[in-house]
Amino acid sequence: MIDALTHSPFAEVALLLVMAAAIGLFGIALRQPLIVSFIAVGLIAGPSALDVVRADAQIDLLSQLGIAVLLFLVGIKLDVKLIRSLGAVSLTTGLGQVAFTSVFGFLIGLALGLGAVTSLYVAVALTFSSTIIIVKLLSDKREIDSLHGQIALGFLIVQDIVVVLAMIVLSAIGIGAAAEGGGHGGGTVLSVLVSGVAMVALVVLFVRYIADPLTERLARAQELLVIFAIAMAAMFAAIGDFVGLGKEVGGLLAGVALASTPYRETIAARLAPLRDFLLLFFFIALGATLDLSLLGTHVTGAIVFSLFVLIGNPLIVLAIMGAMGYRKRTGFLAGLTVAQISEFSLIFVAMGVSIGHVEEDALGLVTMVGLVTIAASTYMITYSHRLYALFEPVLGIFERRGTPREPSDAAAHRGDRYKVIVFGLGRFGTAIGMRLQKRGVTVLGADFNPLAVRRWRELGLASEFGDATDPEFVAELPLSQADWIVSTVPIHPTGLSHEDTRTTLIQLTRAAGFSGRIAVASHHPRDTEALFGAGADIVLEPFQDAADQAVDLLCGAPEKERTEIPEIGTEEKQAS
């Protein structure tokens, strides 16, 4: 019956969707990340098991479109000022990690008895991290806008550019059709650089003269606006692939081209479900390319290289960021994002096999490393905060005193008195802060999104950058003088992370000596009793409270004076 279904590409896609839903549901029941479940679908449907993936072209097309949309949505959220401020650390960390991994990977290969050419191929393959998997995980955890998320995105883009240049150089010296095998076109390094500058110039001109009037006209028909956004993502990704920059960079530039328009939040909200649907095929295709029959010949080598990637890569990122003045927490969370190899690693080594430079067992070695590191790093990123709490006591050597590069000045407020400290500076938190200030109540805000912190300061409110689950940050706040702690941090049950930030914040503030009252926001009535049990004094229910006020107004109660809240991001709107 399976053979009959796979005779039709449509039937095959339908079968894969059913398998993804079933295995994904099973994975959620076991509290496993969905990415692991979707890669498992590819493994089961691939040549190593059922061998039902025959419509390779169609699945690859859907996966490539998903990549374009994913990076487009990242680009549409980028802030030019933030990019400028994080450029140095992204470049230094990205190049430092590539150099460290390639040099020591080569030496480890030689120590394991691999030939010089094989060691070189494996070492270069280990330098590639999967931008797609990392961005997806950070997006699901709502950490792509955090400081460590933005830094990670920066050095992943640097990595992608290094991948492109490496492919071009290898192609130029005659090592196969590297650019074609890696999905990147191109000719020479100079032509790629010129093309990159031309694409950036095109984006600048589009933003300056075309973006606003065009999107304003398209917004009259919301469906047309969404179609235009998808067209932009696909077109720029195709151009980037053609000139040698890659689909990822092209999709990112397409998002940047629309990032300054007033409709970017609408576009992002409409495209998020499409992104998740299309990326399913990327993970299925990734799983289907992993040929398990090649495994087993280099088990010891695979274990050594996997430990090197899982431990060595995060440590070098942590060391570089610590030397540049970032806190150990930021460096640790950013470092976890490079603890895996990429789908391009398999393509790169497969290219070496096809031209006879390395044996097929080298592909088996890298495949096993890919399986181990992708699976393990998914869990590491998913439970990154718990891992940090576990290793925090031994990470002090990676942090400079004063951490000058962190946008945090908690110590400056240590002697100040704030009656209310608000965690979570989204729309709801901003509304509370502005109304408290209007009534003469001193309020301090805290958030791990640098943009949200800057927005509060622009509104004349005191704010600090930091994570509500970071014990050090919470302890540095002027808690002893505060009467209230208010948490408006949203909880997003994505099936990836099961930590309740609100409960953690209650525990940390009490442990730091806070003796006042605590109010937390909840969007689900079933959470109310649990939050009271955890120590909350008041549970705010924004939707219920808004409905009560609306009913009062409809029934003739006097209307209260309103405080207008400036427009902010979609994810922060959802927090309200």
Coordinates of C-alpha atoms in Angstrom, one line a residue:
M1 CA 0.0 0.0 0.0
I2 CA 2.9 2.3 0.8
D3 CA 4.3 1.7 -2.7
A4 CA 1.0 2.7 -4.2
L5 CA 0.8 5.9 -2.2
T6 CA 4.3 7.0 -3.2
H7 CA 3.5 6.7 -6.9
S8 CA 1.8 10.1 -6.6
P9 CA 3.8 13.1 -5.2
F10 CA 0.6 14.4 -3.7
A11 CA -0.1 11.1 -2.0
E12 CA 3.5 10.9 -0.7
V13 CA 3.3 14.4 0.8
A14 CA -0.1 13.5 2.4
L15 CA 1.5 10.3 3.9
L16 CA 4.4 12.3 5.3
L17 CA 2.1 14.8 6.9
V18 CA 0.1 12.1 8.5
M19 CA 3.4 10.5 9.8
A20 CA 4.5 13.9 11.1
A21 CA 1.3 14.5 12.9
A22 CA 1.3 11.0 14.5
I23 CA 5.0 11.0 15.5
G24 CA 4.8 14.6 16.6
L25 CA 1.9 13.8 18.9
F26 CA 3.8 10.8 20.3
G27 CA 6.8 13.1 20.8
I28 CA 4.8 15.7 22.7
A29 CA 3.4 12.9 24.9
L30 CA 7.0 12.0 25.8
R31 CA 7.8 15.8 26.2
Q32 CA 10.3 15.7 23.3
P33 CA 11.1 18.7 21.1
L34 CA 9.2 18.7 17.8
I35 CA 12.3 19.1 15.7
V36 CA 13.5 15.7 17.0
S37 CA 10.2 14.2 16.0
F38 CA 10.2 15.7 12.5
I39 CA 13.8 14.5 11.9
A40 CA 12.6 11.1 13.1
V41 CA 9.9 11.2 10.4
G42 CA 12.6 11.7 7.8
L43 CA 14.6 8.8 9.1
I44 CA 11.7 6.5 9.2
A45 CA 10.5 7.6 5.7
G46 CA 14.0 7.6 4.3
P47 CA 16.2 4.9 2.7
S48 CA 17.2 3.5 6.1
A49 CA 13.6 2.3 7.0
L50 CA 10.4 2.5 4.9
D51 CA 12.1 4.2 1.9
V52 CA 9.0 6.1 0.8
V53 CA 10.6 9.4 0.0
R54 CA 10.5 9.5 -3.8
A55 CA 9.2 13.0 -4.5
D56 CA 12.6 14.5 -3.7
A57 CA 12.2 17.5 -5.9
Q58 CA 8.9 18.5 -4.5
I59 CA 9.9 18.1 -0.9
D60 CA 13.2 19.9 -1.5
L61 CA 11.3 22.8 -3.1
L62 CA 9.0 23.1 -0.1
S63 CA 11.9 22.9 2.4
Q64 CA 13.9 25.6 0.5
L65 CA 10.8 27.9 0.5
G66 CA 10.5 27.3 4.2
I67 CA 14.1 28.4 4.7
A68 CA 13.5 31.6 2.7
V69 CA 10.4 32.4 4.8
L70 CA 12.1 31.6 8.1
L71 CA 15.1 33.9 7.4
F72 CA 12.7 36.5 6.0
L73 CA 10.8 36.7 9.3
V74 CA 14.1 37.0 11.1
G75 CA 15.2 39.9 8.9
I76 CA 11.9 41.7 9.3
K77 CA 12.5 41.9 13.0
L78 CA 16.1 43.1 12.8
D79 CA 16.9 46.6 14.1
V80 CA 19.7 48.4 12.3
K81 CA 21.1 50.0 15.4
L82 CA 21.3 46.7 17.2
I83 CA 23.0 45.1 14.1
R84 CA 25.6 47.9 14.3
S85 CA 26.2 47.5 18.0
L86 CA 26.6 43.7 17.8
G87 CA 28.6 43.5 14.6
A88 CA 32.0 43.3 16.3
V89 CA 31.1 40.4 18.6
S90 CA 29.3 38.5 15.8
L91 CA 32.3 38.8 13.5
T92 CA 34.9 38.0 16.2
T93 CA 32.9 35.1 17.6
G94 CA 32.0 33.6 14.2
L95 CA 35.5 33.7 12.8
G96 CA 37.0 32.6 16.1
Q97 CA 34.8 29.6 16.3
V98 CA 35.4 28.6 12.7
A99 CA 39.2 28.9 13.2
F100 CA 39.2 26.9 16.5
T101 CA 37.0 24.1 15.2
S102 CA 38.8 23.7 11.9
V103 CA 42.3 23.6 13.4
F104 CA 41.6 21.4 16.4
G105 CA 39.2 19.2 14.4
F106 CA 42.0 18.6 11.9
L107 CA 44.4 17.6 14.7
I108 CA 41.9 15.3 16.3
G109 CA 41.4 13.6 12.9
L110 CA 45.1 13.0 12.6
A111 CA 45.2 11.7 16.2
L112 CA 42.4 9.2 15.4
G113 CA 44.4 7.9 12.5
L114 CA 42.5 9.5 9.7
G115 CA 44.4 10.7 6.6
A116 CA 45.3 14.3 6.2
V117 CA 42.8 14.9 3.4
T118 CA 40.0 13.1 5.3
S119 CA 40.9 15.0 8.5
L120 CA 40.7 18.3 6.5
Y121 CA 37.3 17.4 5.1
V122 CA 35.9 16.4 8.5
A123 CA 37.4 19.4 10.3
V124 CA 35.8 21.9 7.7
A125 CA 32.5 20.0 8.0
L126 CA 32.5 20.4 11.7
T127 CA 32.7 24.2 11.5
F128 CA 29.2 24.5 9.9
S129 CA 26.3 25.0 12.3
S130 CA 22.7 24.8 11.2
T131 CA 21.2 28.3 11.0
I132 CA 17.8 26.9 10.3
I133 CA 17.6 24.6 13.3
I134 CA 18.9 27.2 15.7
V135 CA 16.7 30.1 14.5
K136 CA 13.7 27.8 14.7
L137 CA 14.5 26.7 18.2
L138 CA 15.2 30.3 19.4
S139 CA 12.0 31.5 17.7
D140 CA 9.9 28.8 19.4
K141 CA 11.4 29.8 22.8
R142 CA 10.7 33.5 22.0
E143 CA 14.5 34.2 22.5
I144 CA 15.4 35.3 19.0
D145 CA 15.0 38.9 20.2
S146 CA 17.1 38.4 23.3
L147 CA 20.7 39.6 23.4
H148 CA 22.2 36.1 23.2
G149 CA 19.7 35.3 20.4
Q150 CA 20.8 38.3 18.4
I151 CA 24.5 37.6 18.9
A152 CA 23.9 34.0 17.9
L153 CA 22.1 35.1 14.7
G154 CA 25.0 37.4 13.9
F155 CA 27.8 34.9 14.1
L156 CA 25.6 32.3 12.3
I157 CA 25.3 34.7 9.4
V158 CA 29.1 35.1 9.5
Q159 CA 29.4 31.3 9.5
D160 CA 27.1 31.1 6.4
I161 CA 29.3 33.6 4.6
V162 CA 32.4 31.6 5.5
V163 CA 30.7 28.5 4.1
V164 CA 30.0 30.3 0.8
L165 CA 33.6 31.5 0.5
A166 CA 34.9 28.1 1.4
M167 CA 32.8 26.4 -1.3
I168 CA 33.9 28.9 -3.9
V169 CA 37.6 28.5 -3.0
L170 CA 37.3 24.7 -3.1
S171 CA 35.6 25.0 -6.4
A172 CA 38.3 27.3 -7.8
I173 CA 41.1 24.8 -6.9
G174 CA 39.2 22.0 -8.6
I175 CA 37.6 20.2 -5.8
G176 CA 34.4 19.2 -7.6
A177 CA 31.3 21.3 -8.2
A178 CA 31.3 22.5 -4.7
A179 CA 29.0 25.5 -5.2
E180 CA 26.4 23.3 -7.0
G181 CA 26.5 20.6 -4.4
G182 CA 26.1 23.0 -1.5
G183 CA 23.2 24.9 -3.0
H184 CA 25.3 28.0 -3.7
G185 CA 26.1 29.4 -7.1
G186 CA 28.9 31.7 -7.8
G187 CA 32.1 32.2 -9.6
T188 CA 34.9 33.9 -7.7
V189 CA 35.2 35.5 -4.3
L190 CA 35.3 38.9 -5.9
S191 CA 32.1 38.4 -7.8
V192 CA 30.3 37.2 -4.7
L193 CA 31.4 40.2 -2.7
V194 CA 30.3 42.6 -5.5
S195 CA 27.0 40.8 -5.7
G196 CA 26.6 41.1 -2.0
V197 CA 27.3 44.8 -2.0
A198 CA 24.8 45.2 -5.0
M199 CA 22.1 43.4 -3.1
V200 CA 22.6 45.5 0.0
A201 CA 22.5 48.7 -2.1
L202 CA 19.2 47.4 -3.7
V203 CA 17.7 46.9 -0.3
V204 CA 18.8 50.4 0.8
L205 CA 17.2 52.0 -2.3
F206 CA 14.0 49.9 -1.8
V207 CA 13.7 50.9 1.8
R208 CA 14.3 54.6 1.0
Y209 CA 12.0 55.1 -2.0
I210 CA 9.7 52.2 -2.5
A211 CA 8.9 50.1 0.7
D212 CA 6.4 52.4 2.4
P213 CA 4.3 53.6 -0.5
L214 CA 4.2 50.1 -2.0
T215 CA 3.2 48.3 1.2
E216 CA 0.6 51.0 1.9
R217 CA -1.1 50.3 -1.4
L218 CA -0.8 46.5 -1.0
A219 CA -2.2 46.7 2.6
R220 CA -5.6 47.6 1.1
A221 CA -5.9 43.9 0.4
Q222 CA -4.3 41.9 3.2
E223 CA -4.0 38.7 1.1
L224 CA -2.1 40.6 -1.5
L225 CA 0.3 42.0 1.1
V226 CA 1.0 38.5 2.4
I227 CA 1.6 37.2 -1.2
F228 CA 3.9 40.1 -1.9
A229 CA 5.9 39.3 1.3
I230 CA 6.3 35.6 0.2
A231 CA 7.3 36.7 -3.2
M232 CA 10.0 39.0 -1.8
A233 CA 11.3 36.2 0.4
A234 CA 11.4 33.8 -2.5
M235 CA 12.8 36.3 -5.0
F236 CA 15.7 37.5 -2.8
A237 CA 16.5 33.9 -1.8
A238 CA 16.7 32.9 -5.4
I239 CA 18.9 35.9 -6.3
G240 CA 21.1 35.2 -3.3
D241 CA 21.5 31.6 -4.3
F242 CA 22.2 32.5 -7.9
V243 CA 25.0 35.1 -7.1
G244 CA 26.6 32.8 -4.5
L245 CA 25.4 34.3 -1.2
G246 CA 22.9 31.5 -0.5
K247 CA 19.2 31.4 0.1
E248 CA 19.6 32.2 3.8
V249 CA 21.3 35.6 3.2
G250 CA 18.9 36.4 0.4
G251 CA 15.8 35.7 2.6
L252 CA 17.3 37.7 5.4
L253 CA 17.9 40.7 3.2
A254 CA 14.3 40.5 1.9
G255 CA 13.0 40.8 5.5
V256 CA 15.3 43.7 6.2
A257 CA 13.8 45.4 3.1
L258 CA 10.4 45.4 4.8
A259 CA 11.6 45.9 8.4
S260 CA 11.0 49.6 8.4
T261 CA 7.4 49.5 7.0
P262 CA 4.4 50.0 9.4
Y263 CA 3.0 46.7 8.2
R264 CA 5.9 44.4 9.3
E265 CA 4.1 43.1 12.3
T266 CA 1.0 42.1 10.2
I267 CA 3.3 40.4 7.7
A268 CA 5.1 38.5 10.5
A269 CA 2.0 37.4 12.2
R270 CA 0.4 36.1 8.9
L271 CA 3.5 34.2 7.8
A272 CA 4.4 32.5 11.0
P273 CA 2.1 29.5 10.5
L274 CA 3.3 29.1 6.9
R275 CA 6.9 29.1 8.1
D276 CA 6.2 26.3 10.5
F277 CA 4.4 24.2 7.9
L278 CA 7.1 24.6 5.3
L279 CA 10.0 23.9 7.7
L280 CA 8.4 20.6 8.5
F281 CA 9.6 19.5 5.0
F282 CA 13.1 20.8 5.7
F283 CA 13.4 18.6 8.8
I284 CA 11.9 15.6 6.9
A285 CA 14.3 16.1 4.1
L286 CA 17.2 16.4 6.5
G287 CA 16.2 13.1 8.2
A288 CA 15.8 11.4 4.8
T289 CA 19.3 12.3 3.8
L290 CA 20.8 10.5 6.8
D291 CA 21.7 7.0 5.6
L292 CA 22.0 4.9 8.7
S293 CA 23.6 2.0 6.7
L294 CA 26.8 4.1 6.7
L295 CA 27.1 4.1 10.4
G296 CA 29.2 1.9 12.6
T297 CA 32.6 2.0 11.0
H298 CA 33.9 4.9 13.0
V299 CA 32.0 4.7 16.3
T300 CA 35.0 5.9 18.4
G301 CA 35.8 8.7 16.1
A302 CA 32.1 9.8 16.0
I303 CA 32.0 9.9 19.8
V304 CA 35.2 12.0 20.0
F305 CA 34.1 14.4 17.3
S306 CA 30.6 14.7 18.8
L307 CA 32.0 15.6 22.2
F308 CA 34.4 18.1 20.6
V309 CA 31.4 19.8 18.8
L310 CA 29.1 19.7 21.8
I311 CA 31.7 20.9 24.4
G312 CA 34.5 22.6 22.5
N313 CA 32.4 24.9 20.3
P314 CA 30.3 26.4 23.1
L315 CA 33.4 26.9 25.2
I316 CA 35.3 28.8 22.5
V317 CA 32.2 31.1 22.0
L318 CA 31.9 31.5 25.8
A319 CA 35.6 32.4 26.1
I320 CA 35.6 34.9 23.2
M321 CA 32.4 36.7 24.5
G322 CA 33.8 36.7 28.0
A323 CA 37.0 38.3 26.8
M324 CA 35.0 40.9 24.9
G325 CA 33.1 41.9 28.1
Y326 CA 29.9 39.9 28.0
R327 CA 28.4 38.1 31.0
K328 CA 29.0 34.4 31.4
R329 CA 25.2 33.8 31.1
T330 CA 25.0 35.6 27.7
G331 CA 28.1 33.7 26.5
F332 CA 26.8 30.4 27.7
L333 CA 23.4 30.7 26.1
A334 CA 24.9 32.0 22.8
G335 CA 27.5 29.2 22.8
L336 CA 25.0 26.4 23.0
T337 CA 23.7 27.4 19.6
V338 CA 26.9 26.2 17.9
A339 CA 26.9 22.7 19.5
Q340 CA 25.9 20.9 16.3
I341 CA 26.8 20.5 12.7
S342 CA 24.8 21.5 9.7
E343 CA 23.1 19.8 6.8
F344 CA 25.9 21.5 4.7
S345 CA 28.4 19.3 6.6
L346 CA 26.9 16.2 5.0
I347 CA 26.7 17.9 1.6
F348 CA 30.4 18.9 1.8
V349 CA 31.7 15.4 2.7
A350 CA 29.4 13.8 0.2
M351 CA 31.0 16.0 -2.4
G352 CA 34.4 14.8 -1.4
V353 CA 33.2 11.2 -1.7
S354 CA 31.8 11.8 -5.2
I355 CA 35.1 13.1 -6.5
G356 CA 37.2 10.4 -4.8
H357 CA 39.0 12.6 -2.2
V358 CA 37.6 10.7 0.8
E359 CA 36.2 7.2 1.4
E360 CA 32.5 6.6 2.0
D361 CA 33.1 5.7 5.6
A362 CA 34.0 9.4 6.2
L363 CA 30.5 10.3 5.2
G364 CA 29.2 7.7 7.7
L365 CA 31.4 9.3 10.4
V366 CA 30.1 12.8 9.7
T367 CA 26.5 11.5 9.5
M368 CA 26.8 9.9 12.9
V369 CA 28.3 13.1 14.3
G370 CA 25.3 15.0 12.7
L371 CA 22.8 12.7 14.3
V372 CA 24.3 13.0 17.8
T373 CA 25.0 16.7 17.8
I374 CA 21.7 17.8 16.2
A375 CA 19.7 15.7 18.6
A376 CA 21.8 16.6 21.7
S377 CA 22.0 20.4 20.9
T378 CA 18.2 20.5 20.4
Y379 CA 17.8 19.5 24.0
M380 CA 20.7 21.7 25.1
I381 CA 19.0 24.8 23.6
T382 CA 15.6 23.7 24.7
Y383 CA 16.7 23.4 28.4
S384 CA 19.5 26.0 28.2
H385 CA 18.4 27.9 31.3
R386 CA 18.5 24.7 33.4
L387 CA 21.9 23.8 32.0
Y388 CA 23.2 27.3 32.9
A389 CA 21.9 26.9 36.5
L390 CA 23.8 23.6 36.7
F391 CA 27.1 24.8 35.3
E392 CA 27.0 28.4 36.6
P393 CA 29.3 27.9 39.6
V394 CA 32.2 26.9 37.3
L395 CA 31.7 29.5 34.6
G396 CA 33.2 32.5 36.5
I397 CA 36.5 32.2 34.7
F398 CA 34.8 33.2 31.5
E399 CA 33.5 36.6 32.8
R400 CA 35.4 39.8 33.1
R401 CA 34.8 42.0 36.1
G402 CA 32.2 44.7 35.3
T403 CA 31.1 43.0 32.0
P404 CA 31.4 46.3 30.1
R405 CA 29.7 45.2 26.9
E406 CA 26.4 44.2 28.6
P407 CA 23.6 46.7 28.2
S408 CA 22.8 46.4 31.9
D409 CA 23.3 48.9 34.7
A410 CA 21.6 47.1 37.6
A411 CA 24.2 48.3 40.0
A412 CA 23.4 51.9 39.1
H413 CA 19.9 51.5 40.6
R414 CA 21.0 49.6 43.7
G415 CA 20.5 52.7 45.9
D416 CA 17.4 54.0 44.2
R417 CA 13.9 53.3 45.5
Y418 CA 11.2 51.9 43.2
K419 CA 7.9 51.0 44.6
V420 CA 7.2 48.6 41.7
I421 CA 9.5 46.5 39.6
V422 CA 7.9 45.2 36.4
F423 CA 9.3 42.1 34.6
G424 CA 8.2 41.8 30.9
L425 CA 8.1 45.1 29.0
G426 CA 5.6 44.1 26.3
R427 CA 2.3 45.8 25.7
F428 CA 0.7 44.9 29.0
G429 CA 3.8 45.6 31.0
T430 CA 4.3 49.0 29.3
A431 CA 0.6 49.9 29.9
I432 CA 1.1 49.1 33.6
G433 CA 4.4 51.1 33.8
M434 CA 3.0 54.2 32.1
R435 CA -0.1 54.2 34.3
L436 CA 1.9 53.8 37.5
Q437 CA 4.2 56.6 36.5
K438 CA 1.2 58.9 35.7
R439 CA 0.0 58.3 39.2
G440 CA 3.3 59.2 40.7
V441 CA 4.5 55.7 41.5
T442 CA 8.2 55.0 40.8
V443 CA 8.6 52.0 38.6
L444 CA 11.5 50.0 37.3
G445 CA 11.2 47.7 34.2
A446 CA 13.3 44.7 33.3
D447 CA 13.4 42.6 30.1
F448 CA 15.8 40.5 28.2
N449 CA 14.9 42.1 24.9
P450 CA 17.3 45.1 24.3
L451 CA 14.7 46.8 22.1
A452 CA 12.1 46.6 24.8
V453 CA 14.5 48.1 27.3
R454 CA 15.4 50.9 25.0
R455 CA 11.8 51.6 24.2
W456 CA 11.0 52.0 27.9
R457 CA 13.8 54.5 28.3
E458 CA 12.6 56.5 25.3
L459 CA 9.2 56.7 27.1
G460 CA 11.0 58.2 30.2
L461 CA 10.8 55.0 32.3
A462 CA 13.7 53.4 34.2
S463 CA 14.5 50.0 32.7
E464 CA 17.2 47.4 32.8
F465 CA 18.3 44.6 30.5
G466 CA 18.3 41.1 32.1
D467 CA 16.6 37.8 32.3
A468 CA 13.9 37.1 35.0
T469 CA 15.3 33.6 35.4
D470 CA 18.9 34.8 36.0
P471 CA 19.6 34.6 39.8
E472 CA 22.5 37.1 39.6
F473 CA 20.5 39.7 37.7
V474 CA 17.5 39.4 40.0
A475 CA 19.7 39.7 43.1
E476 CA 21.3 42.9 41.8
L477 CA 17.9 44.7 41.5
P478 CA 16.8 47.1 44.3
L479 CA 14.3 44.6 45.7
S480 CA 14.6 45.7 49.4
Q481 CA 13.0 49.0 48.6
A482 CA 10.2 47.7 46.4
D483 CA 6.6 47.1 47.5
W484 CA 5.5 45.1 44.5
I485 CA 7.0 42.7 41.9
V486 CA 4.9 42.5 38.8
S487 CA 5.5 39.8 36.1
T488 CA 3.9 40.2 32.7
V489 CA 6.3 37.7 31.1
P490 CA 4.2 35.6 28.6
I491 CA 4.2 31.9 28.8
H492 CA 4.2 30.1 25.4
P493 CA 3.5 26.3 25.6
T494 CA 5.2 25.4 22.4
G495 CA 6.0 21.8 23.3
L496 CA 9.7 22.7 23.6
S497 CA 10.3 24.2 27.0
H498 CA 8.2 23.4 30.1
E499 CA 9.8 25.9 32.5
D500 CA 7.3 28.4 34.0
T501 CA 9.2 31.7 34.2
R502 CA 6.6 33.2 36.6
T503 CA 7.2 30.4 39.2
T504 CA 11.0 30.8 38.8
L505 CA 10.8 34.6 39.3
I506 CA 8.8 34.2 42.5
Q507 CA 11.4 31.8 43.9
L508 CA 14.3 33.9 42.9
T509 CA 12.9 37.2 44.3
R510 CA 12.0 35.5 47.6
A511 CA 15.5 33.9 47.8
A512 CA 17.0 37.4 47.2
G513 CA 15.2 38.8 50.2
F514 CA 12.2 40.4 48.7
S515 CA 9.5 40.7 51.4
G516 CA 6.8 42.7 49.4
R517 CA 3.9 41.4 47.4
I518 CA 4.1 39.7 44.0
A519 CA 1.6 40.0 41.1
V520 CA 1.8 37.7 38.0
A521 CA -0.1 37.7 34.8
S522 CA -1.9 34.6 33.6
H523 CA -3.9 34.0 30.4
H524 CA -5.2 30.6 31.4
P525 CA -7.6 30.2 34.4
R526 CA -6.1 26.7 35.1
D527 CA -2.8 28.4 36.1
T528 CA -4.3 30.6 38.7
E529 CA -4.3 28.1 41.6
A530 CA -0.8 26.9 40.8
L531 CA 0.5 30.5 40.8
F532 CA -1.1 31.2 44.1
G533 CA 0.4 28.0 45.4
A534 CA 3.8 29.1 44.2
G535 CA 3.6 32.3 46.3
A536 CA 1.8 34.9 44.1
D537 CA -0.3 37.4 46.0
I538 CA -2.3 38.5 43.0
V539 CA -2.9 36.8 39.7
L540 CA -3.7 39.3 36.9
E541 CA -5.9 38.1 34.1
P542 CA -5.6 40.7 31.3
F543 CA -8.4 39.4 29.1
Q544 CA -10.8 38.9 32.0
D545 CA -10.0 42.3 33.5
A546 CA -10.4 44.0 30.1
A547 CA -13.8 42.2 29.6
D548 CA -14.9 43.4 33.1
Q549 CA -14.0 47.0 32.2
A550 CA -15.7 46.7 28.8
V551 CA -18.9 45.5 30.5
D552 CA -18.7 48.4 33.0
L553 CA -18.5 50.9 30.1
L554 CA -21.4 49.2 28.3
C555 CA -23.5 49.3 31.4
G556 CA -23.0 53.0 31.9
A557 CA -20.1 53.2 34.3
P558 CA -18.0 56.4 33.9
E559 CA -15.2 56.0 31.4
K560 CA -11.7 56.3 32.9
E561 CA -9.0 58.4 31.4
R562 CA -6.9 56.4 29.0
T563 CA -3.2 56.3 28.5
E564 CA -2.1 55.7 24.9
I565 CA 0.5 53.0 24.5
P566 CA 2.9 53.3 21.5
E567 CA 2.7 50.5 18.9
I568 CA 5.1 47.6 19.6
G569 CA 5.9 44.2 18.3
T570 CA 3.6 41.3 17.5
E571 CA 5.1 39.0 20.1
E572 CA 4.8 41.7 22.7
K573 CA 1.2 42.3 21.7
Q574 CA 0.5 38.7 22.4
A575 CA 1.9 39.1 25.8
S576 CA -1.0 41.6 26.6

